[in-house]
Amino acid sequence: MTVPTTSTSTSTSISTAGATRRRTVAQALVEFLAHQYTERDGRRRRLVSACWGIFGHGNVAGVGQALLESEGALPYLQGRNEQAMVHAAVGYARQCDRLSAHAVTTSIGPGATNLTTGAALATVNRLPVLLLPGDAFATRPADPVLQQLEVPGAGDVSVNDALRPVSRYFDRVHRPEALIPAALQAMRVLADPVETGAVTLALPQDVQAEAYDWPEEFFADRTWYVPRPAPDAGALAEAARLVRAAERPLIVAGGGVHHSEAEDALRALADATGIPVASTQAGKGSLRHDHPADVGGIGHTGTAVADGLARTADLVIGVGTRYTDFTTASSTLFAAPGVRFANLNIASFDAHKLAAHSVVADARTGLEALAAALAGHRVSGAYEAEYAAGKARWEALVDRAFAAPDPAARPSQSQVVGALDAVVGDEDVVINAAGSLPGDLHKLWRARSRRQYHLEYGYSCMGYEIPAAIGVRLAAPDRPVWALVGDGTYLMMPTEIVTAVQEGIAIKVVLVQNHGYASIGGLSESVGGERFGTAYRFRAADGTYTGAPLPVDLAANAASLGMDVLRVRAVGELRDALMVARAAKHPTCVYVETETADTVPGAPEAQAWWDVPVAETATRPAAVQAREEYDRRAAARRRPL
């Protein structure tokens, strides 16, 4: 999908003939990365603009020394946790529309294996990050070395092989000259809008330090053009025919709309045709919340109006979505007899999902072409009036969820979301990934700009939010960036607060304390698990848990890591605290303890099902009842053909 060119050299041949530069492998790699660019629509950017790193044996004398010697050609960013460094890099890449990325370097051993979760997150979400873990000696002068995993039946295996299944490209550079093809392949994948994800170049520590005479051409500026492939004329014509024949079409906008910068094209299509637009977690904000055709989130965490339209749609038009189970309500949502699917996606793998008519193209190019093919076509006035009324009913429900009639009361989580909604501007970015907040945000948040809503819900990784906020802020230093975290997520990975403080990166953290795993607690109850193991409570001698919460002070913890902390005790104080945090020039945390959904009116319940299998046989009544409900719901599943 990408076309590499060399912009300053007259030759792109890989040869040791002619002028050379003597560099170590690590020095050559750093210098090479400093000369890689992407270009789309005439805009040129550094492909790899910085390198995160935690140093130990395996990279301190190789990549570490090379970054020092580069004198800032590839800026260095210091992290505290290897997984968190990948999250920060992912946040940066997403904010940059995948046109610029960060590298991450680690030592061998636990430093390398700590990358695995972040790599999976990047690859699942189709976001580019370059991983440079140290590796065991290629020459094996001492065998094994510290932290080396020995596999008796395979001498060429190291812990870095754990990164193979979660990387879109993996190579181990056993010899200096092998870096040249490996580095070029790595850049190809990072810049490819279909193939992108985590890219791993495992670097044996002795090879990193080995010198080699590199051809000058290796260090020439190289531009990787990111294309906008147009749809096939026949496939486009059939898609237009399907739309014209449909009485109740519905667009499902996914993350590909944002990656392609296709929001204006989507809005133009909706304006011209009146087709309503629902959005996945990754696609929310494809239309502003107040656009007449925007009907909000779809699926298990969607709105009543979007899910109602989905159940009765005769044509579903997926744009840049990969149709996860939350979007399809585990294949129970699109329920109309004879419903058809037409998918516009740059990846044929996703375009063919749900037995759809597939249009393989860039989202912006494809939407523009579809709008032209549908010139003069519009859905019925009755259909527009129907979804406009549904949208108005839902907005009234959101207003009730946000309302705080007693300013002295402890807020609900919905009221926290509502207070933030009242404070932010179009330029703010709100980041979340896991817990009960994604459901509330998808249903309730009123997105005002294309990159305001940043939900990592492909991998839904606890601990993502704070480091991702740092990455987003690095990509957009003038935008207020908010990390919304629950207590469970915060305890997973607060370490990068220190990085934000050290570097003066003024992220804002909204820390919601509800004393446990609220989302999984509710799920546990619904599937017969009776909230087992989901609360932070004292354990009694008989093995039961008391009602008293643990005396854990997360606000004090955040303050001890260097953040300014504002404690909110009542809903009436919340908006003022958020306004102070928004204006702050230093990393700032708003800490709020919330009431549970059981005691305060909050967000509306899920509007669609999600398949979590329930025990087929059990003695406890809760599980027996949950299985009966599961069987009833699962019976509605259908596989489009």
XYZ file of C-alpha atoms in Angstrom:
641
model
C 0.000 0.000 0.000
C 2.960 2.380 0.430
C 5.472 3.507 -2.144
C 8.969 4.286 -0.826
C 11.106 6.887 -2.517
C 14.495 8.348 -1.801
C 14.337 12.098 -2.071
C 17.973 13.196 -1.821
C 19.918 10.292 -3.276
C 20.251 9.467 -6.974
C 20.302 5.739 -6.219
C 18.226 3.500 -3.979
C 20.314 0.381 -4.493
C 21.534 -1.379 -1.363
C 25.244 -1.849 -1.945
C 28.492 -1.390 -0.057
C 30.130 0.057 -3.173
C 30.925 3.771 -3.126
C 30.754 6.118 -0.143
C 30.149 4.562 3.258
C 29.811 5.629 6.883
C 31.225 3.564 9.702
C 28.639 3.221 12.436
C 27.556 0.666 14.966
C 24.312 -1.111 14.191
C 22.480 0.925 16.831
C 23.989 4.192 15.575
C 23.039 3.321 11.999
C 19.469 2.476 13.005
C 19.004 5.743 14.910
C 20.436 7.746 12.014
C 18.260 5.864 9.525
C 15.104 6.541 11.569
C 15.858 10.260 11.658
C 15.530 10.364 7.854
C 12.203 8.551 7.384
C 9.074 10.521 6.444
C 5.456 9.958 5.506
C 3.480 12.067 3.082
C -0.251 12.187 2.460
C -2.189 14.908 0.690
C 1.031 16.887 0.316
C 1.757 16.970 4.049
C 5.136 15.556 5.072
C 5.914 14.315 8.599
C 8.609 12.403 10.418
C 7.625 8.747 10.399
C 9.444 8.005 13.678
C 9.711 11.262 15.580
C 11.061 10.143 18.979
C 12.188 7.104 20.963
C 10.948 6.079 24.396
C 13.373 4.066 26.449
C 14.206 2.355 29.714
C 17.805 1.201 29.717
C 19.387 -1.956 31.038
C 21.877 -4.458 29.769
C 20.894 -5.265 26.235
C 20.264 -1.695 25.080
C 22.179 0.745 27.304
C 25.471 0.386 25.408
C 23.784 0.008 22.036
C 20.628 2.007 21.351
C 21.187 4.134 24.466
C 24.665 5.200 23.348
C 23.386 5.779 19.817
C 20.590 8.084 20.999
C 23.150 10.062 23.005
C 25.494 10.297 20.037
C 22.703 11.391 17.685
C 22.543 14.704 19.591
C 18.765 14.889 19.419
C 18.268 13.816 15.810
C 15.930 11.213 17.299
C 14.627 12.788 20.539
C 14.639 10.580 23.639
C 11.671 10.221 26.013
C 12.149 8.609 29.430
C 9.488 6.199 30.649
C 8.917 4.290 33.887
C 7.216 1.145 32.628
C 7.766 -0.577 29.295
C 4.089 -1.325 28.685
C 3.235 2.286 29.476
C 5.812 3.534 26.980
C 4.028 1.605 24.233
C 0.681 3.060 25.352
C 2.153 6.566 25.139
C 3.457 5.814 21.656
C 0.037 4.496 20.601
C -1.708 7.604 21.916
C 0.724 9.729 19.943
C 0.212 7.754 16.715
C -3.563 7.882 16.950
C -3.544 11.638 17.497
C -1.284 11.922 14.422
C -3.752 9.945 12.268
C -1.149 7.130 12.039
C 1.175 9.322 9.946
C 3.819 9.631 12.675
C 4.936 7.132 15.297
C 7.319 6.623 18.215
C 9.901 3.926 18.828
C 10.301 2.107 22.161
C 13.565 0.509 23.293
C 14.047 -1.875 26.222
C 16.583 -4.194 27.766
C 16.388 -7.948 27.320
C 14.374 -10.059 29.764
C 11.462 -8.458 31.646
C 11.951 -5.156 29.847
C 11.223 -6.907 26.573
C 8.347 -9.077 27.773
C 6.687 -6.025 29.332
C 6.175 -4.802 25.770
C 3.813 -7.629 24.883
C 0.549 -6.141 26.168
C 1.257 -2.778 24.568
C 2.181 -4.458 21.290
C -1.086 -6.390 21.274
C -3.010 -3.180 21.916
C -1.258 -1.407 19.032
C -1.844 -4.249 16.590
C -5.482 -4.801 17.574
C -6.166 -1.089 17.066
C -4.122 -0.897 13.811
C -1.826 1.795 15.222
C 1.905 2.017 14.406
C 4.663 1.659 17.012
C 8.272 0.527 16.518
C 9.606 -1.820 19.223
C 13.368 -2.175 19.675
C 13.949 -4.722 22.461
C 17.453 -5.847 23.307
C 18.133 -9.530 22.775
C 20.574 -12.237 23.888
C 24.044 -12.406 22.301
C 24.037 -13.499 18.677
C 27.636 -14.766 18.962
C 26.972 -16.525 22.308
C 30.310 -15.797 23.962
C 28.636 -16.527 27.293
C 25.591 -18.719 27.225
C 23.211 -18.137 28.902
C 23.525 -14.464 29.805
C 21.590 -12.704 32.535
C 17.820 -12.840 31.918
C 18.158 -15.177 28.927
C 15.379 -17.710 28.482
C 16.800 -21.125 27.649
C 14.710 -23.417 25.455
C 16.448 -26.812 25.333
C 14.926 -27.743 21.990
C 15.517 -24.425 20.194
C 18.740 -22.474 20.536
C 17.518 -19.497 18.528
C 14.531 -18.617 20.771
C 14.516 -15.698 23.189
C 11.782 -13.981 25.190
C 11.349 -11.597 22.276
C 9.645 -14.394 20.370
C 6.645 -13.711 22.598
C 6.236 -10.556 20.493
C 5.808 -12.464 17.218
C 2.053 -13.143 17.410
C 1.262 -9.562 18.488
C 3.473 -7.842 15.896
C 2.533 -7.100 12.292
C 6.204 -7.466 11.392
C 8.992 -9.159 13.381
C 12.666 -9.608 12.609
C 15.778 -10.429 14.611
C 18.902 -8.657 13.336
C 21.590 -11.326 13.742
C 24.176 -9.546 11.569
C 24.861 -5.854 10.817
C 24.031 -6.054 7.117
C 20.673 -7.663 7.922
C 19.557 -4.340 9.398
C 19.143 -2.787 5.944
C 16.296 -4.993 4.640
C 14.797 -5.339 8.130
C 14.651 -1.577 8.676
C 13.093 -0.982 5.267
C 10.447 -3.641 5.852
C 9.729 -2.156 9.276
C 9.096 1.294 7.775
C 6.910 -0.198 5.054
C 4.618 -1.790 7.609
C 4.529 1.230 9.926
C 3.423 3.479 7.070
C 0.954 1.060 5.481
C -2.680 1.933 6.355
C -3.718 -1.715 6.001
C -0.778 -3.571 7.522
C 0.195 -1.195 10.329
C 0.476 -2.146 13.999
C 3.347 -3.100 16.269
C 6.633 -3.656 14.439
C 9.434 -5.420 16.320
C 13.128 -5.408 15.483
C 14.847 -7.593 18.073
C 18.438 -6.411 18.501
C 21.021 -8.783 20.000
C 23.136 -6.744 22.370
C 26.451 -7.654 20.782
C 25.205 -6.870 17.278
C 23.952 -3.448 18.441
C 27.513 -2.481 19.340
C 29.191 -3.969 16.250
C 30.584 -1.524 13.655
C 29.902 -1.783 9.935
C 30.536 0.288 6.804
C 27.056 1.416 5.751
C 26.248 2.693 2.249
C 25.451 6.398 2.190
C 22.129 5.652 0.513
C 20.890 4.014 3.711
C 20.878 7.411 5.426
C 19.227 9.430 2.651
C 15.858 11.063 3.310
C 13.174 8.581 2.365
C 9.490 9.412 1.976
C 6.797 6.776 2.334
C 3.723 7.964 0.470
C 0.470 6.954 2.168
C -2.063 6.433 -0.619
C -5.791 6.968 -0.866
C -6.883 4.060 -3.069
C -10.107 4.699 -4.991
C -12.952 2.185 -5.114
C -13.478 -0.157 -8.028
C -16.098 1.333 -10.354
C -18.231 -1.805 -10.393
C -18.151 -2.255 -6.622
C -19.053 1.410 -6.138
C -21.965 1.204 -8.578
C -23.388 -1.822 -6.763
C -23.046 -0.072 -3.394
C -24.918 2.932 -4.762
C -27.632 0.643 -6.120
C -28.049 -0.977 -2.703
C -28.368 2.416 -1.018
C -30.928 3.662 -3.517
C -32.987 0.503 -3.016
C -32.936 0.712 0.782
C -35.747 2.294 2.773
C -33.989 2.261 6.151
C -30.213 2.556 5.561
C -27.864 3.163 8.485
C -24.194 4.158 8.385
C -21.864 2.688 11.030
C -18.788 4.913 11.301
C -15.643 3.285 12.685
C -12.120 4.382 13.500
C -11.132 4.317 9.839
C -13.126 7.527 9.327
C -10.758 9.325 11.699
C -7.572 7.675 10.428
C -8.462 8.756 6.893
C -9.512 12.279 7.964
C -12.824 11.507 6.271
C -15.133 13.401 8.650
C -15.960 16.161 6.148
C -16.724 13.584 3.457
C -19.010 11.682 5.837
C -20.806 14.869 6.839
C -21.310 15.816 3.187
C -22.813 12.395 2.455
C -25.134 12.606 5.474
C -26.180 16.160 4.556
C -26.987 15.141 0.999
C -28.779 11.848 1.672
C -30.181 12.143 5.194
C -28.827 8.690 6.074
C -28.382 8.477 9.878
C -24.889 7.831 11.248
C -24.147 5.694 14.298
C -20.605 5.329 15.594
C -18.439 2.685 17.174
C -16.203 3.532 20.125
C -13.329 4.240 17.713
C -15.560 6.179 15.334
C -17.375 8.437 17.783
C -16.929 12.056 16.786
C -17.058 11.263 13.071
C -19.994 13.672 13.150
C -20.497 16.312 15.814
C -23.038 15.257 18.403
C -25.413 18.034 17.302
C -25.430 17.104 13.616
C -29.012 16.101 12.691
C -27.857 12.732 11.300
C -25.710 11.749 14.279
C -27.582 9.187 16.386
C -24.715 8.358 18.765
C -22.957 5.174 19.743
C -24.057 1.783 18.466
C -24.062 -1.688 19.989
C -23.887 -2.919 23.554
C -22.830 0.509 24.815
C -24.875 2.400 22.245
C -27.851 4.727 22.407
C -31.475 3.643 22.239
C -32.033 5.526 18.985
C -28.969 4.049 17.223
C -29.701 0.518 18.374
C -33.364 0.861 17.460
C -32.411 1.924 13.941
C -29.928 -0.946 13.728
C -32.600 -3.502 14.583
C -34.834 -2.306 11.752
C -32.237 -1.297 9.140
C -32.528 -2.985 5.758
C -29.021 -1.847 4.742
C -26.058 -1.292 7.065
C -23.210 0.709 5.536
C -20.015 0.121 7.505
C -17.308 2.734 6.991
C -13.881 1.987 8.448
C -15.185 -0.443 11.058
C -14.089 -3.977 11.885
C -17.423 -4.897 13.532
C -16.405 -6.109 16.977
C -18.874 -7.981 19.148
C -19.734 -4.797 21.066
C -20.767 -3.139 17.793
C -22.907 -6.043 16.586
C -24.205 -6.951 20.073
C -22.610 -10.350 19.511
C -24.455 -10.745 16.191
C -27.896 -10.040 17.659
C -28.356 -6.349 16.794
C -29.016 -6.237 13.043
C -32.251 -8.182 13.190
C -34.392 -7.143 10.225
C -35.262 -10.008 7.848
C -33.176 -9.694 4.710
C -30.852 -7.034 6.102
C -27.894 -6.406 3.787
C -24.434 -5.009 4.497
C -22.213 -2.823 2.335
C -18.782 -2.113 3.785
C -16.315 0.568 2.753
C -12.882 -0.238 4.166
C -9.265 0.120 3.100
C -8.646 -3.451 4.337
C -10.375 -6.177 2.323
C -10.327 -8.377 5.434
C -12.700 -5.964 7.188
C -14.665 -4.983 4.082
C -15.892 -8.577 3.628
C -17.191 -9.021 7.186
C -20.854 -9.919 7.737
C -21.026 -11.310 4.200
C -21.117 -7.737 2.977
C -20.867 -6.247 -0.452
C -17.350 -4.875 -0.121
C -15.887 -1.648 -1.431
C -12.153 -1.685 -0.781
C -10.928 1.908 -0.700
C -9.679 4.725 1.463
C -12.564 5.996 3.603
C -12.409 9.612 2.423
C -11.966 8.744 -1.245
C -14.692 6.115 -1.049
C -17.196 8.377 0.703
C -16.628 11.149 -1.811
C -17.165 8.707 -4.670
C -20.294 7.261 -3.048
C -21.749 10.727 -2.503
C -21.239 11.503 -6.190
C -22.865 8.208 -7.193
C -25.877 9.000 -4.982
C -26.408 12.528 -6.292
C -30.065 13.479 -5.904
C -30.932 10.550 -3.638
C -32.382 11.118 -0.158
C -34.123 8.944 2.414
C -37.785 9.557 3.113
C -38.935 12.457 5.215
C -40.733 10.023 7.515
C -37.480 8.172 8.220
C -35.643 11.414 9.000
C -38.455 12.524 11.302
C -38.387 9.151 13.063
C -34.710 9.252 13.947
C -34.830 12.983 14.776
C -37.523 12.246 17.375
C -35.485 9.347 18.754
C -32.416 11.565 18.976
C -34.395 14.220 20.887
C -35.697 11.632 23.365
C -32.178 10.344 23.963
C -30.765 13.841 24.501
C -33.412 14.466 27.144
C -32.360 11.247 28.868
C -28.710 12.381 28.786
C -29.710 15.699 30.354
C -31.395 13.810 33.205
C -28.323 11.607 33.728
C -26.094 14.697 33.914
C -28.383 16.653 36.237
C -27.307 17.161 39.867
C -30.318 18.322 41.892
C -28.471 18.120 45.227
C -25.118 19.958 44.999
C -24.080 18.601 48.414
C -24.448 14.957 47.372
C -21.678 12.650 46.296
C -21.774 12.532 42.462
C -22.651 9.586 40.315
C -20.275 8.628 37.534
C -22.748 10.015 35.005
C -22.680 13.344 36.788
C -18.878 13.342 36.627
C -19.121 12.851 32.856
C -21.734 15.611 32.668
C -19.605 18.069 34.609
C -16.650 17.423 32.320
C -18.920 17.772 29.296
C -19.848 21.241 30.544
C -16.227 22.326 31.003
C -14.369 21.098 27.921
C -14.056 22.911 24.626
C -13.917 21.605 21.080
C -10.134 21.362 21.298
C -10.017 19.110 24.390
C -9.203 15.391 24.145
C -10.870 12.906 26.511
C -9.124 9.523 26.904
C -10.449 6.297 28.382
C -10.048 2.574 27.840
C -11.521 0.258 30.455
C -14.008 -0.212 33.257
C -17.534 1.176 33.384
C -16.554 4.574 31.960
C -16.447 3.401 28.298
C -20.124 2.466 28.474
C -21.140 5.790 30.006
C -18.986 7.784 27.600
C -20.178 5.985 24.454
C -23.812 6.542 25.412
C -23.565 10.011 26.970
C -20.551 11.961 25.704
C -21.313 14.789 23.282
C -18.338 14.747 20.925
C -17.577 18.160 19.414
C -14.553 17.578 17.212
C -12.898 14.790 15.259
C -10.237 13.862 17.827
C -11.950 14.881 21.065
C -13.154 11.368 21.931
C -10.267 8.925 22.369
C -11.451 5.496 23.527
C -9.083 2.541 23.282
C -11.725 -0.141 23.092
C -10.154 -2.578 20.704
C -8.076 -4.088 23.514
C -9.743 -2.177 26.392
C -6.512 -2.210 28.355
C -6.521 -1.068 31.966
C -3.633 1.306 32.555
C -3.731 2.822 29.065
C -5.199 6.213 29.868
C -2.436 8.105 31.699
C 0.462 7.187 29.390
C -1.752 7.641 26.317
C -2.613 11.132 27.546
C 1.101 11.916 27.587
C 1.439 10.675 24.009
C -1.555 12.701 22.831
C -0.246 15.816 24.545
C 3.132 15.359 22.843
C 1.323 15.181 19.495
C -0.972 18.127 20.304
C 0.825 20.310 22.882
C -1.773 23.089 22.723
C -4.792 20.896 23.447
C -6.077 20.142 26.969
C -5.834 16.365 27.401
C -7.879 14.448 29.994
C -7.272 10.909 31.216
C -10.439 9.485 32.801
C -9.538 6.577 35.077
C -11.278 4.468 37.661
C -9.523 3.254 40.787
C -8.904 -0.197 39.273
C -7.256 1.235 36.187
C -5.264 3.754 38.197
C -3.751 1.018 40.353
C -2.614 -0.810 37.207
C -0.298 1.908 35.954
C 0.107 5.290 37.704
C 3.865 5.297 37.065
C 3.874 7.621 34.058
C 2.625 10.456 36.253
C 6.297 10.830 37.146
C 7.150 11.154 33.456
C 4.495 13.848 32.989
C 5.824 15.748 36.008
C 9.460 15.393 34.933
C 8.799 16.603 31.389
C 6.239 19.259 32.332
C 3.495 17.598 30.280
C 0.344 19.160 31.707
C -2.104 16.283 31.391
C -5.285 16.295 33.461
C -6.376 13.139 35.281
C -9.933 12.613 36.508
C -9.625 9.819 39.077
C -12.975 8.209 39.894
C -12.938 6.179 43.106
C -15.724 3.600 43.436
C -13.790 1.031 45.488
C -13.615 -1.807 43.022
C -14.151 -3.048 39.514
C -17.543 -1.493 38.848
C -17.922 -2.699 35.273
C -16.898 -6.302 35.918
C -18.857 -6.283 39.164
C -22.030 -5.513 37.257
C -21.173 -8.079 34.592
C -20.424 -10.679 37.254
C -23.827 -10.120 38.801
C -25.585 -10.451 35.449
C -23.914 -13.780 34.594
C -24.365 -15.446 37.982
C -20.950 -14.565 39.412
C -22.519 -12.554 42.266
C -19.766 -9.884 42.112
C -17.198 -12.382 43.383
C -13.704 -10.877 43.525
C -14.668 -7.470 42.141
C -14.645 -5.192 45.202
C -11.827 -3.633 47.220
C -12.923 -4.661 50.724
C -11.477 -6.139 53.901
C -11.453 -9.904 54.042
C -12.717 -11.485 57.240
C -11.319 -14.636 58.863
C -14.176 -16.711 57.446
C -13.256 -15.694 53.907
C -16.121 -13.248 53.411
C -15.633 -9.569 52.598
C -16.926 -6.838 54.885
C -18.745 -3.763 53.653
C -15.985 -1.364 54.684
C -13.754 -0.074 51.866
C -9.996 -0.320 52.128
C -8.246 2.733 53.629
C -6.458 3.460 50.356
C -5.867 7.114 49.506
C -5.271 7.316 45.774
C -5.325 11.119 45.845
C -2.378 11.090 48.238
C -0.648 8.601 45.966
C -1.048 10.870 42.936
C 0.245 13.813 44.973
C 3.252 11.773 46.098
C 4.135 11.203 42.431
C 4.198 14.954 41.840
C 0.710 15.848 40.622
C -1.336 18.747 41.890
C -4.468 17.126 43.328
C -7.931 18.638 43.777
C -10.233 16.616 46.042
C -13.940 16.823 45.225
C -16.362 15.747 47.940
C -19.690 16.867 46.443
C -21.147 17.234 42.987
C -21.471 20.997 43.469
C -17.685 21.331 43.702
C -16.946 19.275 40.624
C -17.261 21.784 37.797
C -15.073 24.372 39.517
C -12.362 21.783 40.176
C -12.405 20.668 36.534
C -12.092 24.279 35.376
C -9.052 24.764 37.610
C -7.502 21.581 36.226
C -8.187 22.616 32.644
C -6.335 25.900 33.125
C -3.419 24.322 35.009
C 0.082 24.427 33.517
C 1.238 21.483 35.656
C -0.029 17.865 35.662
C -3.224 18.001 37.718
C -5.567 15.382 39.139
C -9.228 15.822 40.073
C -10.049 13.094 42.595
C -13.720 12.262 43.151
C -15.408 9.482 45.083
C -18.648 8.459 43.402
C -21.828 6.780 44.447
C -22.636 3.490 42.787
C -25.257 3.108 40.079
C -27.350 1.194 42.636
C -27.912 4.272 44.787
C -27.999 7.226 42.354
C -29.756 7.609 39.012
C -27.037 7.235 36.430
C -26.425 6.273 32.865
C -29.131 4.287 31.108
C -28.749 0.542 30.959
C -27.161 -1.247 28.018
C -29.420 -1.045 24.984
C -28.164 -4.281 23.416
C -26.779 -7.652 24.487
C -23.177 -8.824 24.799
C -22.273 -12.511 24.765
C -20.462 -13.638 27.920
C -21.118 -17.389 28.275
C -22.817 -18.458 31.500
C -22.277 -21.754 33.321
C -24.457 -24.380 31.646
C -24.925 -26.195 34.925
C -24.776 -24.719 38.433
C -26.262 -25.110 41.909
C -26.450 -21.442 42.859
C -29.805 -19.841 41.898
C -28.169 -16.703 40.476
C -26.223 -18.718 37.917
C -29.254 -20.854 37.011
C -31.350 -17.750 36.350
C -28.508 -16.109 34.406
C -28.227 -19.168 32.163
C -31.928 -19.020 31.349
C -31.540 -15.393 30.298
C -28.398 -16.247 28.310
C -30.165 -18.967 26.333
C -33.009 -16.576 25.533
C -30.638 -13.884 24.278
C -28.368 -16.233 22.350
C -31.337 -17.618 20.435
C -31.585 -14.260 18.644
C -28.104 -14.563 17.163
C -27.866 -14.693 13.394
C -25.010 -15.107 10.930
C -25.413 -12.960 7.812
C -24.917 -14.862 4.563
